[in-house]
XYZ file of C-alpha atoms in Angstrom:
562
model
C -3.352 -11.764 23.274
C 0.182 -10.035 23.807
C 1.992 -9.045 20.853
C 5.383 -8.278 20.362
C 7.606 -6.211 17.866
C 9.180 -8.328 15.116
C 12.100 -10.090 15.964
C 15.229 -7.691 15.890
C 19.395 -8.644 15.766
C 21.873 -5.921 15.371
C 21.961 -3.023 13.236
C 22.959 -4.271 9.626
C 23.784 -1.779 7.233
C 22.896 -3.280 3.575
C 19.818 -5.806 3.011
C 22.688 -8.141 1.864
C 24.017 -8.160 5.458
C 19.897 -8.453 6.095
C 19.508 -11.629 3.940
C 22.899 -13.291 5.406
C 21.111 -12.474 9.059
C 17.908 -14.129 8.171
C 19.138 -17.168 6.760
C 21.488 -18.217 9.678
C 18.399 -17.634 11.800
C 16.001 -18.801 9.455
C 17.508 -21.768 7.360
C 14.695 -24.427 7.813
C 11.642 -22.220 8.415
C 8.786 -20.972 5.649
C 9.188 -17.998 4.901
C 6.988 -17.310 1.761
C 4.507 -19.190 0.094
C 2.227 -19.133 -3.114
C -0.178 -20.987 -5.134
C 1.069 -23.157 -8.589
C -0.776 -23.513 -11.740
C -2.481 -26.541 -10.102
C -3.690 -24.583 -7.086
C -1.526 -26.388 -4.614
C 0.494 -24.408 -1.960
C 4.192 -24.421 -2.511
C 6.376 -23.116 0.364
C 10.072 -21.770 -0.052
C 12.388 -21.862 3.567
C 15.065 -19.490 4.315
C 17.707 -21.039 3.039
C 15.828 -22.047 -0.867
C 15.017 -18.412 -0.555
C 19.202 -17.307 -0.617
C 20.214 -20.049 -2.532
C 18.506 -18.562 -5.625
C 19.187 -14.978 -5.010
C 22.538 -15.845 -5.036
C 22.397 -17.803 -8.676
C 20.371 -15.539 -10.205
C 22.904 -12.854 -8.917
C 25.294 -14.697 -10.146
C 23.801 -15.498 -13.204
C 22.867 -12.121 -14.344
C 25.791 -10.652 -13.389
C 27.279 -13.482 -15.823
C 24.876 -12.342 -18.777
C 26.625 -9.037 -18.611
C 24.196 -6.988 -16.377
C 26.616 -6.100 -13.259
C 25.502 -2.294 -12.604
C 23.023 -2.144 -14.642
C 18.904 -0.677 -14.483
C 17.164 -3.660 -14.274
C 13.341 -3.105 -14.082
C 10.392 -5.404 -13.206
C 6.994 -6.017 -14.898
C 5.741 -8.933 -13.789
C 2.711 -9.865 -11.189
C 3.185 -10.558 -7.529
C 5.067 -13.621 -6.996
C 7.576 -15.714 -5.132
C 10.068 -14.908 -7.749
C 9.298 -11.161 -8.316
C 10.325 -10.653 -4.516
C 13.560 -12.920 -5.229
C 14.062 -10.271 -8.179
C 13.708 -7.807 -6.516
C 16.308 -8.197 -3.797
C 18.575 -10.062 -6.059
C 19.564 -6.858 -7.758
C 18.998 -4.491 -4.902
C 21.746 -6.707 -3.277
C 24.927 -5.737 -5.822
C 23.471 -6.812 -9.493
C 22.658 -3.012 -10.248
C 19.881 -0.498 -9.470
C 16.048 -2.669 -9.134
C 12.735 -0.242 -10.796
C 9.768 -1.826 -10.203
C 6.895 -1.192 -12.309
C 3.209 -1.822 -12.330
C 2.731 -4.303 -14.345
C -1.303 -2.685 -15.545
C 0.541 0.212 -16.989
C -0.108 1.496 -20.325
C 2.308 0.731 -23.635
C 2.845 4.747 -23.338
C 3.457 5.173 -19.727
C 5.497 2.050 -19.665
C 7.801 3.396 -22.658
C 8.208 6.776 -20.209
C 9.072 4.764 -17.036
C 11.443 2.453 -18.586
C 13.135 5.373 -19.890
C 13.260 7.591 -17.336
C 15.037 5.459 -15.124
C 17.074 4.285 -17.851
C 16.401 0.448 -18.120
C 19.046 -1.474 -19.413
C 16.941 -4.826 -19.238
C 13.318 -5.647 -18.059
C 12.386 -9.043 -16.256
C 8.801 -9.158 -16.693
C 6.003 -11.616 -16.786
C 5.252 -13.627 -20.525
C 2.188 -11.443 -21.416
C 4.245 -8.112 -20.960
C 6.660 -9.503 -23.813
C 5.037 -7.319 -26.464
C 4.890 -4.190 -24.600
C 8.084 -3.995 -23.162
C 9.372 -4.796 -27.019
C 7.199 -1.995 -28.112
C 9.078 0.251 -25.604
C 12.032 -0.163 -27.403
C 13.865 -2.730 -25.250
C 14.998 -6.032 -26.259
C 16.873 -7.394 -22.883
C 14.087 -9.326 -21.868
C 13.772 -12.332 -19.064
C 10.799 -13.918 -18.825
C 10.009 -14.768 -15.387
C 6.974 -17.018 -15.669
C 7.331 -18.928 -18.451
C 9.689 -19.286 -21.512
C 8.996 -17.225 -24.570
C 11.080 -17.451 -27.960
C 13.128 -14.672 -28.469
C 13.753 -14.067 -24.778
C 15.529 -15.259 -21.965
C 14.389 -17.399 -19.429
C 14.673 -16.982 -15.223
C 15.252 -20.302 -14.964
C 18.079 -20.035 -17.677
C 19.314 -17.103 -15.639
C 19.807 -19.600 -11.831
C 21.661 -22.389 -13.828
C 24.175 -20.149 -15.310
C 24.570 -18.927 -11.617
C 24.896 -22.368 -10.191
C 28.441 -22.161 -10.155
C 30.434 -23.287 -7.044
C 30.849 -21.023 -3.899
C 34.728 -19.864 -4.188
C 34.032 -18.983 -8.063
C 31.023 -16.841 -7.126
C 31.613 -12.970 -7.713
C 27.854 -12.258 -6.639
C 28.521 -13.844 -3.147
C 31.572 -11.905 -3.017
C 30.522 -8.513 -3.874
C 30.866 -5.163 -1.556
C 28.208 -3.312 -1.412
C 28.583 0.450 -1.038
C 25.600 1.264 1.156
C 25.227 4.920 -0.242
C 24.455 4.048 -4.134
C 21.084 3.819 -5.654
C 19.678 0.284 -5.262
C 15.932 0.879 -6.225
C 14.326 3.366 -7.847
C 10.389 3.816 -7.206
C 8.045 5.505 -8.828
C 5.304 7.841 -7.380
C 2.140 6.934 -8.306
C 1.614 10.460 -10.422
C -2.094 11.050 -9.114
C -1.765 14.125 -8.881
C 1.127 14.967 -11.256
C 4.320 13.507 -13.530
C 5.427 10.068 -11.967
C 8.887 11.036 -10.018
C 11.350 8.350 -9.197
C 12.681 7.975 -6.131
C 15.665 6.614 -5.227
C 16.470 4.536 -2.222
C 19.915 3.206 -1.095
C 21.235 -0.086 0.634
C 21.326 2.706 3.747
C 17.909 3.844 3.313
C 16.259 0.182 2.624
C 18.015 -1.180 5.846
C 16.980 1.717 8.342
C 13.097 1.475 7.191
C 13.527 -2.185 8.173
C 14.934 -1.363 11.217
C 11.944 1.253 11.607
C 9.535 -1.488 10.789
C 11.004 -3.895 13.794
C 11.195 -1.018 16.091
C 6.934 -0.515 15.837
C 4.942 -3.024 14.119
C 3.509 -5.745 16.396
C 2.365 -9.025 15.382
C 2.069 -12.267 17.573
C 5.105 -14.850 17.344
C 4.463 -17.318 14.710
C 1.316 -15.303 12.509
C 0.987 -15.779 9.166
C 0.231 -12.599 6.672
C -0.875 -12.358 3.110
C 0.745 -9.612 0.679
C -1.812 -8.483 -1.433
C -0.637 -4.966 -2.863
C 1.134 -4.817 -5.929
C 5.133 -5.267 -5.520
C 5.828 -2.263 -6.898
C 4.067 -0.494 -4.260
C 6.560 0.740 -1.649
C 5.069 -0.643 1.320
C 4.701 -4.265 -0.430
C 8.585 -5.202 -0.251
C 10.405 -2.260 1.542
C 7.973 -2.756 4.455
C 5.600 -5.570 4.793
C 7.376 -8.813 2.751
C 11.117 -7.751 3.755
C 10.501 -7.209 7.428
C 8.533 -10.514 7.893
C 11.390 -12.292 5.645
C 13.808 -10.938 8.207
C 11.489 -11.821 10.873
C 11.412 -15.156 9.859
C 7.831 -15.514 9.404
C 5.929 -16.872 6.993
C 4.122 -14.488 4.015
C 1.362 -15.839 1.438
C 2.137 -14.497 -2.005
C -1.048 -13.728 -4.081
C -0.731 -13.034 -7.695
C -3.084 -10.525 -8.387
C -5.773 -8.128 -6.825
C -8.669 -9.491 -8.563
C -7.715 -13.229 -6.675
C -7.434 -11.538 -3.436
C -11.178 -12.690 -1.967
C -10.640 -15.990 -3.295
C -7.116 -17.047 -2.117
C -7.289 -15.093 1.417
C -9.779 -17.849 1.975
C -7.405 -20.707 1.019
C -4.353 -18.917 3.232
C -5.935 -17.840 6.251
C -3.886 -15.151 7.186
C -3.808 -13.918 10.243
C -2.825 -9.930 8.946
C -2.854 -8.537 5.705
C -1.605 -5.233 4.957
C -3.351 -3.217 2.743
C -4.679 0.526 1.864
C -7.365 2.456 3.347
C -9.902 1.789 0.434
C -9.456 -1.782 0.485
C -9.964 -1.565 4.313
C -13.063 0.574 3.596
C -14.029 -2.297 1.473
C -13.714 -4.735 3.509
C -15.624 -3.450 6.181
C -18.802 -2.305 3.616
C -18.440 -6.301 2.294
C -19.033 -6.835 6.311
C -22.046 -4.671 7.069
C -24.043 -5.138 3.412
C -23.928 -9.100 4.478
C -24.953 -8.543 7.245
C -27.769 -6.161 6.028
C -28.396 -8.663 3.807
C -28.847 -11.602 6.090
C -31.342 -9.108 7.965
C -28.705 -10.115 11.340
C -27.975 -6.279 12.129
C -29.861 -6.179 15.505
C -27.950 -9.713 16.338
C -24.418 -7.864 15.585
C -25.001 -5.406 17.324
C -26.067 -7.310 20.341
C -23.069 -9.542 20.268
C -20.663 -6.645 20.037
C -22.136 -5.411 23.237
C -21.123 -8.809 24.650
C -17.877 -9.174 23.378
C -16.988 -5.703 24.299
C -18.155 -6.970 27.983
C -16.007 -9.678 27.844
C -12.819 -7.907 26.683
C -13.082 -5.216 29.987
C -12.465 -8.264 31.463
C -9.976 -9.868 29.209
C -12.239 -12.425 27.345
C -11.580 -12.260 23.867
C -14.158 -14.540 22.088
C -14.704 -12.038 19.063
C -14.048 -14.873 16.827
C -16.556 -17.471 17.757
C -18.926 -14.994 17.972
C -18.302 -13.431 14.829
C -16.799 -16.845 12.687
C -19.590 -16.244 10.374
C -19.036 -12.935 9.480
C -15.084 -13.535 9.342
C -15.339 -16.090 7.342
C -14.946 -14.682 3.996
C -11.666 -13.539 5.192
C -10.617 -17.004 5.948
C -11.308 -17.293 9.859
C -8.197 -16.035 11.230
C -7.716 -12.733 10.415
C -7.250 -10.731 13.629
C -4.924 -7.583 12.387
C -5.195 -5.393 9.706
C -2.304 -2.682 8.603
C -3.046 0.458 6.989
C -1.143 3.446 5.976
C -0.774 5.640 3.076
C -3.623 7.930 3.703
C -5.982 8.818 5.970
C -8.320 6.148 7.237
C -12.492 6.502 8.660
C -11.929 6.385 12.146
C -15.353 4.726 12.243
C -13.956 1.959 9.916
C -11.368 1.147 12.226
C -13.446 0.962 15.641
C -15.671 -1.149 13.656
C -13.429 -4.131 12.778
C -12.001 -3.879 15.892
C -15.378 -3.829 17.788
C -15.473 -7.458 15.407
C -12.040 -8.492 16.499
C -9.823 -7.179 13.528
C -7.658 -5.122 15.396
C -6.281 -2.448 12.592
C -2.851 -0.697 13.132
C -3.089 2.428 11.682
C 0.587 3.760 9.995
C 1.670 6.379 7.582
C 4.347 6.202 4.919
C 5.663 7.553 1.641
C 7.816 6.406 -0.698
C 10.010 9.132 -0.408
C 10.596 7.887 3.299
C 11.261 4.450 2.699
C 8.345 4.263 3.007
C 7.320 4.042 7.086
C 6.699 6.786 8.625
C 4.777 6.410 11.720
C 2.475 3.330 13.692
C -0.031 3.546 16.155
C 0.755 -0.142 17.868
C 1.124 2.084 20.807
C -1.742 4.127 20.363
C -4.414 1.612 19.133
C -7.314 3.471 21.193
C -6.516 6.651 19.195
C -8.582 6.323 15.956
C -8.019 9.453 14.766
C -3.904 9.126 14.532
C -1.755 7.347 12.775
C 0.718 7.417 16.149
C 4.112 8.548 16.988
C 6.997 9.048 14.395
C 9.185 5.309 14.262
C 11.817 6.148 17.132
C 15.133 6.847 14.308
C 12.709 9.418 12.483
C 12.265 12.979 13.161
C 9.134 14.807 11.850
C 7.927 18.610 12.603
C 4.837 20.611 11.131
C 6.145 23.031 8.899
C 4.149 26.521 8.503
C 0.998 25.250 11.131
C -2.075 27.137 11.263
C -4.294 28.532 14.307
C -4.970 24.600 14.025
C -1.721 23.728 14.750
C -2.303 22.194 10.648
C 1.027 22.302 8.502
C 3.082 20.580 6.089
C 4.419 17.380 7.515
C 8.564 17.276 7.343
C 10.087 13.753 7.893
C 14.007 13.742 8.324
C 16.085 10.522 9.236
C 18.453 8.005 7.345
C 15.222 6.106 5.908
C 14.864 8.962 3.751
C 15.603 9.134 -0.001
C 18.412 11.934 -0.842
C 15.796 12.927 -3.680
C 14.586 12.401 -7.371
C 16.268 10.125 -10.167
C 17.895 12.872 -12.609
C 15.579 15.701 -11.803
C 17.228 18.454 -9.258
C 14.025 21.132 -9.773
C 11.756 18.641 -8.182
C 14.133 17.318 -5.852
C 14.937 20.757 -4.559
C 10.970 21.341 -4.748
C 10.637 18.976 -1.361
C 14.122 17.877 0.032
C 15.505 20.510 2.130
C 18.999 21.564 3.107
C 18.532 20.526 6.454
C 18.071 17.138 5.348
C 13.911 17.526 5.966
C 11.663 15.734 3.121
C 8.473 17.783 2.869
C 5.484 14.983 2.442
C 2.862 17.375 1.112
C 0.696 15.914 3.333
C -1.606 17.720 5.935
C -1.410 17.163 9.593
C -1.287 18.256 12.813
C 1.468 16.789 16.133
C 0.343 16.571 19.383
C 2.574 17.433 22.497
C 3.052 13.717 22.614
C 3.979 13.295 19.499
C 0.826 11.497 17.872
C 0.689 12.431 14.471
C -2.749 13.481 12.864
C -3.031 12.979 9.116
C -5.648 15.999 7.855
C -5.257 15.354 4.448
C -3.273 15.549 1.262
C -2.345 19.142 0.466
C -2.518 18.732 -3.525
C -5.608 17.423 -3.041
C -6.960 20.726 -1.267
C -9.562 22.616 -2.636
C -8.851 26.260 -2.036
C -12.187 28.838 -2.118
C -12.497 31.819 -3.569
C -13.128 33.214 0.516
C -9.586 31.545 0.512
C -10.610 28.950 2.906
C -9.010 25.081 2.435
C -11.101 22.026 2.333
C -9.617 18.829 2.698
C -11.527 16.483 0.687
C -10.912 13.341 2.726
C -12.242 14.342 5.909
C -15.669 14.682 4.049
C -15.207 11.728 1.923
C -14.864 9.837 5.444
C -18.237 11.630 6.801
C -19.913 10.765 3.694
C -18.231 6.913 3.530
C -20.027 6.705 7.612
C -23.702 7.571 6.278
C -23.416 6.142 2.919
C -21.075 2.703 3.913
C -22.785 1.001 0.706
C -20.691 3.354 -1.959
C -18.273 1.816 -3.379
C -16.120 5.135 -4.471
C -16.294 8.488 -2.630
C -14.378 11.171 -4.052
C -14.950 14.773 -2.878
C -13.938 17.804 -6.014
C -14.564 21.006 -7.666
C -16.735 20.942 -10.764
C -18.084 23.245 -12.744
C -22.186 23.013 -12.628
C -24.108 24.444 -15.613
C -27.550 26.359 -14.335
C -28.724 27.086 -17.995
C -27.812 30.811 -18.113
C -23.886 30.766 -15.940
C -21.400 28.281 -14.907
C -20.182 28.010 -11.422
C -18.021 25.848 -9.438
C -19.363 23.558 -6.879
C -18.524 21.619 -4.056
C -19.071 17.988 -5.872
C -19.498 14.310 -4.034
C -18.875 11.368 -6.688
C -20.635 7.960 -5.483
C -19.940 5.301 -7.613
C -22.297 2.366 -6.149
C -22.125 -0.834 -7.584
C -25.361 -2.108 -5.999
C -27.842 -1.089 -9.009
C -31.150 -0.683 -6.945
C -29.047 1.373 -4.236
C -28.154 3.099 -6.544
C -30.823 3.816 -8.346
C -32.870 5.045 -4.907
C -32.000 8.832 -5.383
C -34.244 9.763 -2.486
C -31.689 7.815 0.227
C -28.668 8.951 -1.137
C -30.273 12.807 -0.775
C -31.619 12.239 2.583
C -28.468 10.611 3.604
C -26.497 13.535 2.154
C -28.595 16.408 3.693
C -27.453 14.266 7.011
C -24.356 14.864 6.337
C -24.422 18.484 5.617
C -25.635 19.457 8.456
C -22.783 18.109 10.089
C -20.552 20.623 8.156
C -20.065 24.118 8.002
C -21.682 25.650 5.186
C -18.503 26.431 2.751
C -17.658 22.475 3.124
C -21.277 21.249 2.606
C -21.923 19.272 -0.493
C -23.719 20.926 -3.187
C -24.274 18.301 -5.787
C -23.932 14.581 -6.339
C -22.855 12.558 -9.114
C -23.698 9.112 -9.052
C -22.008 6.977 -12.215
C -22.500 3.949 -13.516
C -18.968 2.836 -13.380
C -16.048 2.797 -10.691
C -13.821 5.932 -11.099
C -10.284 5.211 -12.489
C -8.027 4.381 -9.783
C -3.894 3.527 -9.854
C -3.012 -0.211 -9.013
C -3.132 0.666 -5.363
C -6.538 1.100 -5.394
C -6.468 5.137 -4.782
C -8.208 6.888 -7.218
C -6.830 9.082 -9.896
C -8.208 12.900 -8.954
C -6.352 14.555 -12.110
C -8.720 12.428 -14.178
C -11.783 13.525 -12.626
C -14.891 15.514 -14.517
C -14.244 19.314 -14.432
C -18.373 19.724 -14.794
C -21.589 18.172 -13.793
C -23.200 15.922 -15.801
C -26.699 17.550 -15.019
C -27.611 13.723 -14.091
C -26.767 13.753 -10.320
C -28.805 15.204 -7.466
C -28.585 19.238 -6.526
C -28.611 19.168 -2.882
């Protein structure tokens, strides 16, 4: 099946000029779609799409909030995307904000980026009020006390010459979004992205992701997420191809089945997941042996370019609604043996890399599919380098182009921390660049775990090792804790398993000869020396990643001593 990059005109310079280009190309066609109260699929075209950005732009600029920090807390919907690039487009500055987040981090967010107004979803009323602000619209349903969205469009609903949204100039080097990091591993930071920076990840998106004319896709990461908008939704929007909006995580099993996408982009846990959903059903069904001999087939039949992965393998994709053929990843590093597994099944898995700070996309390996272990070549407009390499050719990976953020919302220490002089953004992240250019992702250099011999370990690259022996865990973190002997404390090399699957779980003897397996495939100073297995998931930000500053700093004395 030939793909093709997504469908590119011109270079605009503001995602105004963006949203003018799609809807003269895309007037009639559907571009996103969710499910209403009633369950029923309700499509909005091109053109329904502009028409209310433009009267809600108009409308809040009419309610007195031209220029202002407008900030979303709402779940994924038709209208949060709307919101979104409604205000990004000449209202003010757009901060997106997870909607799960505590009363106390919420109050810190909203202040930090200095909200003058919050559109939010109806059950958020209470905390946003108990945050201290009172400009509230609702954007779900009405609420006394608050404004309404749908208030908002029909004060905007004003003819075309008397519109001063529709009008507007758009300087291309302000702040139009501010993002926050996801503060895993520190303080959340926002980042701010221009009109300039916003349009040239687009562009980077059109210039490498591949996708077959006429696909459908599914967004199922949470909106403020800066791959969810900035790179999958706006790019397809501009593309002119249609997106399924799902509310919520927790709904994501259930409605992929009633959309049928043919991609979904999502992170490397959820891909993880996906693929241990796979294999325990088929464990389950006791069909291992007949998987295995039909992906010998099929892998017969593409040499010779047969592709009849999906009738072969219909039952096993059918939890995923039958048509799913491409998967995109990116924000860490992903099990190579993940990704030659759904592909051996016909899910072909584009492996990218982005960061916020970078608009977020970085790099794509739709040229490099073959090559499991990179995330591919730098998106043509971008210019990365290793920074400080080892005898491994392993350094700090610099990104520099006009995608990139100029730096930090008031806060010049950390700014000057990680955006250099020469216009470089250090990532913090691991990684090593071929002579081609293919970009390997080691891991995430906070996340190192420096010895006392002074030698690094990069806890991902065993959490994938562990994830290929043990592909029924449900969580895999690799960290230091401190194990108590009786007489000293020392620090140990600690694997967490969370397994959901209680008599897995609960068979100590697998999990330690499985383990064992896996040390001997590591030199000794990154060999696991003890194993906690809990009872419950570890705590893990709305993207599914999991929160390492909140991990134990001992043993419980319950695990397994390898």
């Amino acid at each position: 099946m030939q793909s093709a990059t997504m469908l590119r005109d011109g270079n605009f310079k503001s995602v105004r000029e963006a949203m003018d280009r799609m809807v003269q190309f895309f007037a009639d066609a559907p571009i996103l779609a969710e499910l209403n109260e009633d369950k029923e699929l309700v499509y909005t075209t091109g053109r329904q799409l502009y028409d209310e950005m433009m009267a809600l732009g108009e409308g809040l600029i009419r309610d007195g909030l031209k220029d202002a920090h407008i900030a979303i807390v709402a779940e994924n919907s038709v209208r949060y995307f709307i919101t979104d690039m409604t205000v990004s487009c000449g209202v003010g500055v757009v901060t997106p904000i997870d909607v799960n987040a505590s009363a106390e981090l919420l109050s810190e967010l909203l202040h930090k980026c200095d909200a003058g107004a919050v559109m939010c979803s109806s059950f958020c009323v209470d905390k946003v009020r108990a945050a201290g602000l009172d400009r509230i619209i609702t954007m779900d349903r009405r609420v006394e006390g608050v404004k309404y969205y749908d208030d908002i469009l029909e004060l905007g609903r004003v003819p075309e010459e008397e519109s001063i949204y529709r009008n507007l100039s758009i300087d291309v080097n302000a702040p139009a979004k501010i993002l926050f990091t996801s503060g895993t591993t520190g303080a959340n930071k926002g980042v701010v992205l221009t009109n300039a920076n916003l349009t040239a990840n687009i562009l980077n998106c059109m210039d490498v992701i591949k996708a077959v004319p006429g696909n459908t896709s599914m967004s199922v990461l949470p909106m403020h997420h800066a791959t969810e908008i900035n790179t999958h939704i706006l790019t397809r929007v501009m593309s002119g191809r249609l997106t399924y909006i799902n509310g919520n995580m927790k709904s994501m099993m259930t409605n992929i089945k009633i959309f049928k996408p043919n991609i979904i982009t999502i992170v490397p846990m959820i891909v993880n997941a996906f693929y241990r959903n796979i294999m325990a059903g088929v464990r389950k069904a006791g069909k291992e042996e007949k998987l295995k001999k039909g992906i010998r087939i099929s892998n017969f039949l593409r040499r010779l370019g047969i592709d009849r992965t999906h009738k072969l393998f219909a039952e096993v994709l059918a939890p995923f609604g039958g048509n799913l053929d491409m998967i995109v990843s990116g924000g860490s590093m992903l099990n190579p043996m993940v990704i030659k597994g759904l592909n051996d099944l016909g899910i072909r898995v584009e492996n990218g890399y982005g960061i916020t700070e970078c608009g977020p996309l970085v790099s794509m390996n739709s040229d490099t599919l073959d090559d499991y272990l990179s995330v591919g070549t730098a998106c043509p407009a971008l210019e990365c380098k290793i920074l400080n390499p080892d005898e491994d050719g392993v350094g700090e990976l610099c990104v520099r182009g006009a995608s990139v953020s100029s730096g930090y919302y008031k806060d010049e220490e950390a700014t000057r921390q990680v955006f250099y002089e020469d216009g470089f953004f250090n990532t913090g992240d691991s990684a090593k660049m071929g002579k081609d250019g293919r970009i390997t992702l080691v891991g995430r250099k906070k996340n190192t775990i420096v010895l006392e011999s002074g030698k690094n370990i990069c806890p991902e690259e065993i959490e994938n090792i562990i994830g290929n022996h043990l592909d029924y865990a449900d969580d895999i973190v690799v960290y230091r804790a401190n194990f108590n002997n009786g007489n000293l404390s020392h620090p140990v090399l600690c694997a967490g398993l969370y397994i959901k699957d209680e008599t897995l779980r609960s068979d100590r003897d697998a999990i330690l000869k499985a383990m064992k397996t896996v040390n001997a495939s590591l030199p000794p100073f990154k060999q696991i020396e003890y194993v906690e297995l809990p009872s419950v998931e570890y705590p893990k930000t709305s993207s599914r990643k999991i929160v390492r500053k909140d991990l134990p700093e001992s043993c419980s004395g319950q695990g397994l001593i390898i």
